Short mmCIF file of C-alpha atoms and ligand atoms in Angstrom, two decimals:
data_model
loop_
_atom_site.label_atom_id
_atom_site.label_comp_id
_atom_site.label_asym_id
_atom_site.label_seq_id
_atom_site.Cartn_x
_atom_site.Cartn_y
_atom_site.Cartn_z
CA MET A 1314 73.11 51.03 -48.85
CA ASN A 1315 71.71 53.57 -51.32
CA THR A 1316 68.10 52.66 -52.13
CA LYS A 1317 66.95 53.65 -55.64
CA ILE A 1318 63.39 54.94 -55.86
CA LEU A 1319 62.01 53.78 -59.21
CA THR A 1320 58.76 54.25 -61.12
CA ALA A 1321 56.73 51.65 -62.98
CA ASN A 1322 57.95 52.86 -66.39
CA GLU A 1323 59.63 50.47 -68.82
CA ASN A 1324 63.23 51.61 -68.26
CA ASP A 1325 62.90 51.49 -64.49
CA ILE A 1326 61.40 48.00 -64.64
CA ILE A 1327 64.39 46.86 -66.72
CA THR A 1328 66.74 48.37 -64.10
CA ALA A 1329 64.81 46.64 -61.29
CA GLY A 1330 64.87 43.32 -63.17
CA GLU A 1331 68.66 43.55 -63.51
CA ILE A 1332 69.02 44.22 -59.78
CA ILE A 1333 67.02 41.07 -58.97
CA ARG A 1334 68.88 38.96 -61.53
CA ASN A 1335 72.17 40.10 -59.97
CA GLY A 1336 71.16 39.05 -56.46
CA GLY A 1337 69.71 42.34 -55.15
CA LEU A 1338 66.47 43.21 -53.34
CA VAL A 1339 63.63 45.20 -54.93
CA ALA A 1340 60.30 46.18 -53.33
CA PHE A 1341 57.44 46.16 -55.83
CA PRO A 1342 53.65 46.57 -55.87
CA THR A 1343 51.26 43.65 -56.22
CA GLU A 1344 47.46 43.67 -56.07
CA THR A 1345 47.62 42.45 -52.45
CA VAL A 1346 50.49 44.28 -50.67
CA TYR A 1347 54.00 45.52 -51.58
CA GLY A 1348 56.45 42.61 -51.92
CA LEU A 1349 60.17 42.45 -51.19
CA GLY A 1350 61.59 40.46 -54.10
CA ALA A 1351 64.78 38.52 -54.78
CA ASN A 1352 65.88 35.82 -57.23
CA ALA A 1353 64.16 32.71 -55.86
CA LEU A 1354 66.87 30.48 -57.36
CA ASP A 1355 69.72 32.27 -55.53
CA ASP A 1356 70.03 31.15 -51.89
CA ASP A 1357 72.18 34.14 -50.89
CA ALA A 1358 69.70 36.61 -52.41
CA VAL A 1359 66.83 34.88 -50.61
CA ARG A 1360 68.78 34.95 -47.32
CA SER A 1361 69.08 38.72 -47.69
CA ILE A 1362 65.26 39.00 -47.72
CA TYR A 1363 65.07 37.31 -44.30
CA LYS A 1364 67.88 39.58 -43.08
CA ALA A 1365 66.32 42.84 -44.34
CA LYS A 1366 62.96 41.96 -42.72
CA GLY A 1367 64.27 40.29 -39.58
CA ARG A 1368 62.05 37.33 -40.57
CA PRO A 1369 62.55 33.91 -38.91
CA SER A 1370 64.28 31.61 -41.44
CA ASP A 1371 61.70 28.82 -40.98
CA ASN A 1372 58.85 31.00 -42.35
CA PRO A 1373 58.77 30.08 -46.07
CA LEU A 1374 58.43 32.61 -48.89
CA ILE A 1375 56.02 32.74 -51.82
CA VAL A 1376 57.64 32.39 -55.26
CA HIS A 1377 56.12 34.73 -57.86
CA ILE A 1378 55.89 33.90 -61.57
CA ALA A 1379 54.93 35.89 -64.70
CA GLU A 1380 53.26 33.14 -66.76
CA LYS A 1381 51.19 30.09 -65.82
CA ASP A 1382 53.75 27.67 -67.31
CA ASP A 1383 56.57 29.19 -65.25
CA ILE A 1384 55.38 26.99 -62.36
CA ILE A 1385 56.42 23.80 -64.21
CA PRO A 1386 60.18 23.82 -63.33
CA LEU A 1387 59.48 24.84 -59.71
CA VAL A 1388 57.34 21.89 -58.64
CA LYS A 1389 57.63 18.12 -58.75
CA GLU A 1390 54.47 17.80 -60.77
CA VAL A 1391 51.64 20.07 -61.87
CA THR A 1392 48.86 17.68 -60.90
CA PRO A 1393 45.55 17.80 -62.83
CA GLU A 1394 44.01 19.34 -59.71
CA ALA A 1395 46.67 22.08 -59.63
CA GLN A 1396 46.26 22.70 -63.35
CA ALA A 1397 42.52 23.13 -62.86
CA VAL A 1398 43.10 25.73 -60.13
CA ILE A 1399 45.70 27.54 -62.26
CA ASP A 1400 43.42 27.61 -65.31
CA ALA A 1401 40.44 28.79 -63.27
CA PHE A 1402 42.15 31.52 -61.26
CA PHE A 1403 45.70 32.58 -62.26
CA PRO A 1404 46.72 35.43 -62.37
CA ALA A 1405 45.23 36.03 -58.94
CA PRO A 1406 45.74 36.94 -55.28
CA LEU A 1407 45.89 33.16 -54.76
CA THR A 1408 48.98 31.17 -53.76
CA ILE A 1409 49.17 27.41 -54.28
CA ILE A 1410 51.50 24.98 -52.53
CA LEU A 1411 52.89 21.83 -54.16
CA PRO A 1412 55.86 19.51 -53.54
CA LYS A 1413 58.96 21.42 -54.73
CA SER A 1414 61.41 20.50 -57.48
CA GLU A 1415 65.19 20.43 -57.00
CA LYS A 1416 65.43 23.99 -58.42
CA ILE A 1417 63.87 25.33 -55.24
CA GLY A 1418 66.38 25.56 -52.39
CA SER A 1419 65.70 24.99 -48.72
CA VAL A 1420 66.16 28.70 -47.87
CA VAL A 1421 63.15 29.85 -49.89
CA SER A 1422 61.04 26.89 -48.71
CA GLY A 1423 61.98 27.43 -45.05
CA GLY A 1424 63.28 23.86 -44.93
CA LEU A 1425 60.01 22.32 -46.15
CA ASP A 1426 59.77 19.96 -49.14
CA THR A 1427 56.98 22.08 -50.65
CA VAL A 1428 56.91 25.45 -52.43
CA ALA A 1429 54.31 28.24 -52.50
CA VAL A 1430 53.72 29.78 -55.96
CA ARG A 1431 51.68 32.77 -57.10
CA MET A 1432 51.13 34.56 -60.41
CA PRO A 1433 50.10 38.12 -59.46
CA GLN A 1434 47.50 40.14 -61.34
CA ASN A 1435 49.38 43.42 -60.97
CA GLU A 1436 50.92 44.38 -64.34
CA THR A 1437 53.98 46.04 -62.77
CA ALA A 1438 54.68 42.94 -60.69
CA ARG A 1439 54.47 40.67 -63.73
CA ALA A 1440 56.58 43.04 -65.88
CA LEU A 1441 59.26 43.02 -63.16
CA ILE A 1442 59.30 39.21 -62.90
CA LYS A 1443 59.61 39.02 -66.71
CA ALA A 1444 62.41 41.60 -66.73
CA ALA A 1445 64.24 39.68 -63.99
CA GLY A 1446 64.02 36.49 -66.06
CA VAL A 1447 63.85 34.40 -62.88
CA PRO A 1448 61.10 33.46 -60.42
CA VAL A 1449 60.89 36.08 -57.66
CA ALA A 1450 60.65 35.11 -53.98
CA ALA A 1451 58.76 37.79 -52.08
CA PRO A 1452 57.17 38.23 -48.67
CA SER A 1453 55.58 41.56 -47.77
CA ALA A 1454 58.02 44.50 -47.89
CA ASN A 1455 58.03 45.36 -44.18
CA THR A 1456 60.09 44.68 -41.09
CA SER A 1457 58.75 41.50 -39.44
CA GLY A 1458 55.98 42.38 -37.00
CA LEU A 1459 54.87 45.55 -38.80
CA PRO A 1460 51.69 45.61 -40.95
CA SER A 1461 52.09 44.64 -44.62
CA PRO A 1462 52.55 47.86 -46.67
CA THR A 1463 49.90 48.92 -49.19
CA LYS A 1464 51.60 52.17 -50.32
CA ALA A 1465 55.14 52.87 -51.59
CA LYS A 1466 55.45 55.55 -48.89
CA TYR A 1467 55.21 52.94 -46.11
CA VAL A 1468 57.91 50.84 -47.79
CA ILE A 1469 60.19 53.85 -48.20
CA ASP A 1470 59.78 54.81 -44.51
CA ASP A 1471 60.57 51.25 -43.34
CA MET A 1472 63.09 49.89 -45.85
CA ILE A 1473 65.18 52.83 -47.10
CA GLY A 1474 68.90 52.01 -46.77
CA LYS A 1475 68.20 48.27 -46.29
CA ILE A 1476 67.32 47.23 -49.87
CA ASN A 1477 68.53 48.10 -53.40
CA ALA A 1478 65.38 49.62 -54.89
CA ILE A 1479 61.71 50.40 -54.38
CA ILE A 1480 59.29 50.62 -57.30
CA ASP A 1481 56.58 53.19 -56.58
CA GLY A 1482 53.62 51.67 -58.40
CA GLY A 1483 50.81 53.40 -56.51
CA ASP A 1484 48.45 51.90 -53.94
CA CYS A 1485 47.67 48.18 -53.72
CA GLU A 1486 44.17 47.27 -54.85
CA PHE A 1487 43.20 44.69 -52.18
CA GLY A 1488 45.46 45.55 -49.24
CA VAL A 1489 45.31 42.06 -47.71
CA GLU A 1490 47.62 39.09 -48.25
CA SER A 1491 46.92 36.39 -50.85
CA THR A 1492 44.81 33.34 -50.11
CA VAL A 1493 47.06 30.31 -49.54
CA LEU A 1494 45.82 26.92 -50.77
CA THR A 1495 47.86 23.76 -50.29
CA LEU A 1496 47.55 21.03 -52.90
CA ALA A 1497 50.46 19.09 -51.44
CA GLY A 1498 48.36 16.68 -49.36
CA ASP A 1499 45.55 14.25 -50.10
CA THR A 1500 42.90 16.95 -49.68
CA PRO A 1501 43.20 20.62 -50.71
CA VAL A 1502 43.31 22.85 -47.62
CA ILE A 1503 43.10 26.65 -47.37
CA LEU A 1504 45.95 27.62 -45.00
CA ARG A 1505 45.16 31.35 -45.16
CA PRO A 1506 41.75 32.74 -46.15
P1 AMP B 895 53.83 36.30 -46.43
O1 AMP B 895 54.69 36.59 -45.26
O2 AMP B 895 52.57 37.10 -46.44
O3 AMP B 895 54.53 36.28 -47.73
O4 AMP B 895 53.29 34.84 -46.14
C1 AMP B 895 53.49 33.71 -46.89
C2 AMP B 895 52.61 32.68 -46.26
O5 AMP B 895 52.66 31.49 -47.01
C3 AMP B 895 53.05 32.36 -44.85
O6 AMP B 895 51.92 32.19 -44.06
C4 AMP B 895 53.81 31.07 -45.05
O7 AMP B 895 53.83 30.29 -43.88
C5 AMP B 895 52.99 30.43 -46.16
N1 AMP B 895 53.79 29.48 -46.92
C6 AMP B 895 54.74 29.75 -47.82
N2 AMP B 895 55.30 28.63 -48.30
C7 AMP B 895 54.68 27.61 -47.68
C8 AMP B 895 54.80 26.20 -47.73
N3 AMP B 895 55.69 25.61 -48.53
N4 AMP B 895 53.97 25.47 -46.95
C9 AMP B 895 53.08 26.07 -46.15
N5 AMP B 895 52.91 27.39 -46.04
C10 AMP B 895 53.70 28.16 -46.79
MG1 MG B 896 53.36 40.44 -44.15
#
């Protein structure tokens, strides 16, 4: 596969959005690490993420959104507790987990009845999700077992030939994965600090 190397300019983001909408894979920067994105509503596209990474299919993916309200169709209910967290923190390196709606397939959720959702702070990430016009499922853009990439160069070295495009958006600000908070049970629990 020929992997396009794109920039974070407007035309390239439109190109990358089209690739995702059409079922392809695009690596993109976020404030935490580089993500490997696909249309979260397309089971085949999501399967190709697991394949490109060599990731076990029971390890669920985070679904990325561009606007706070984009979470509404993805979950059973935005509880008052979830809304409070969203209003206090989003956009943020914070992922929340809630019971999933029927729109979310079992591939992206790793067979669970919950879904993990994040609205990233990174402007390029949000512009890409908007351009795609669909929620974007994305784990880190590395082969399973390797460290999560914080520079486009690391993604290029690892993923060239395996995915459709890589957006070079510079270095990631934080360099560690998002905090994961589940709101799916009786008590909120931080699953990943
Ligand atoms: P990453 O590989 O960094 O994208 O990791 C995503 C993290 O979120 C992993 O630790 C997953 O196990 C966790 N995760 C994603 N979705 C769920 C879910 N529905 N329930 C529990 N943990 C989840
Ligand atoms: Mg990772």
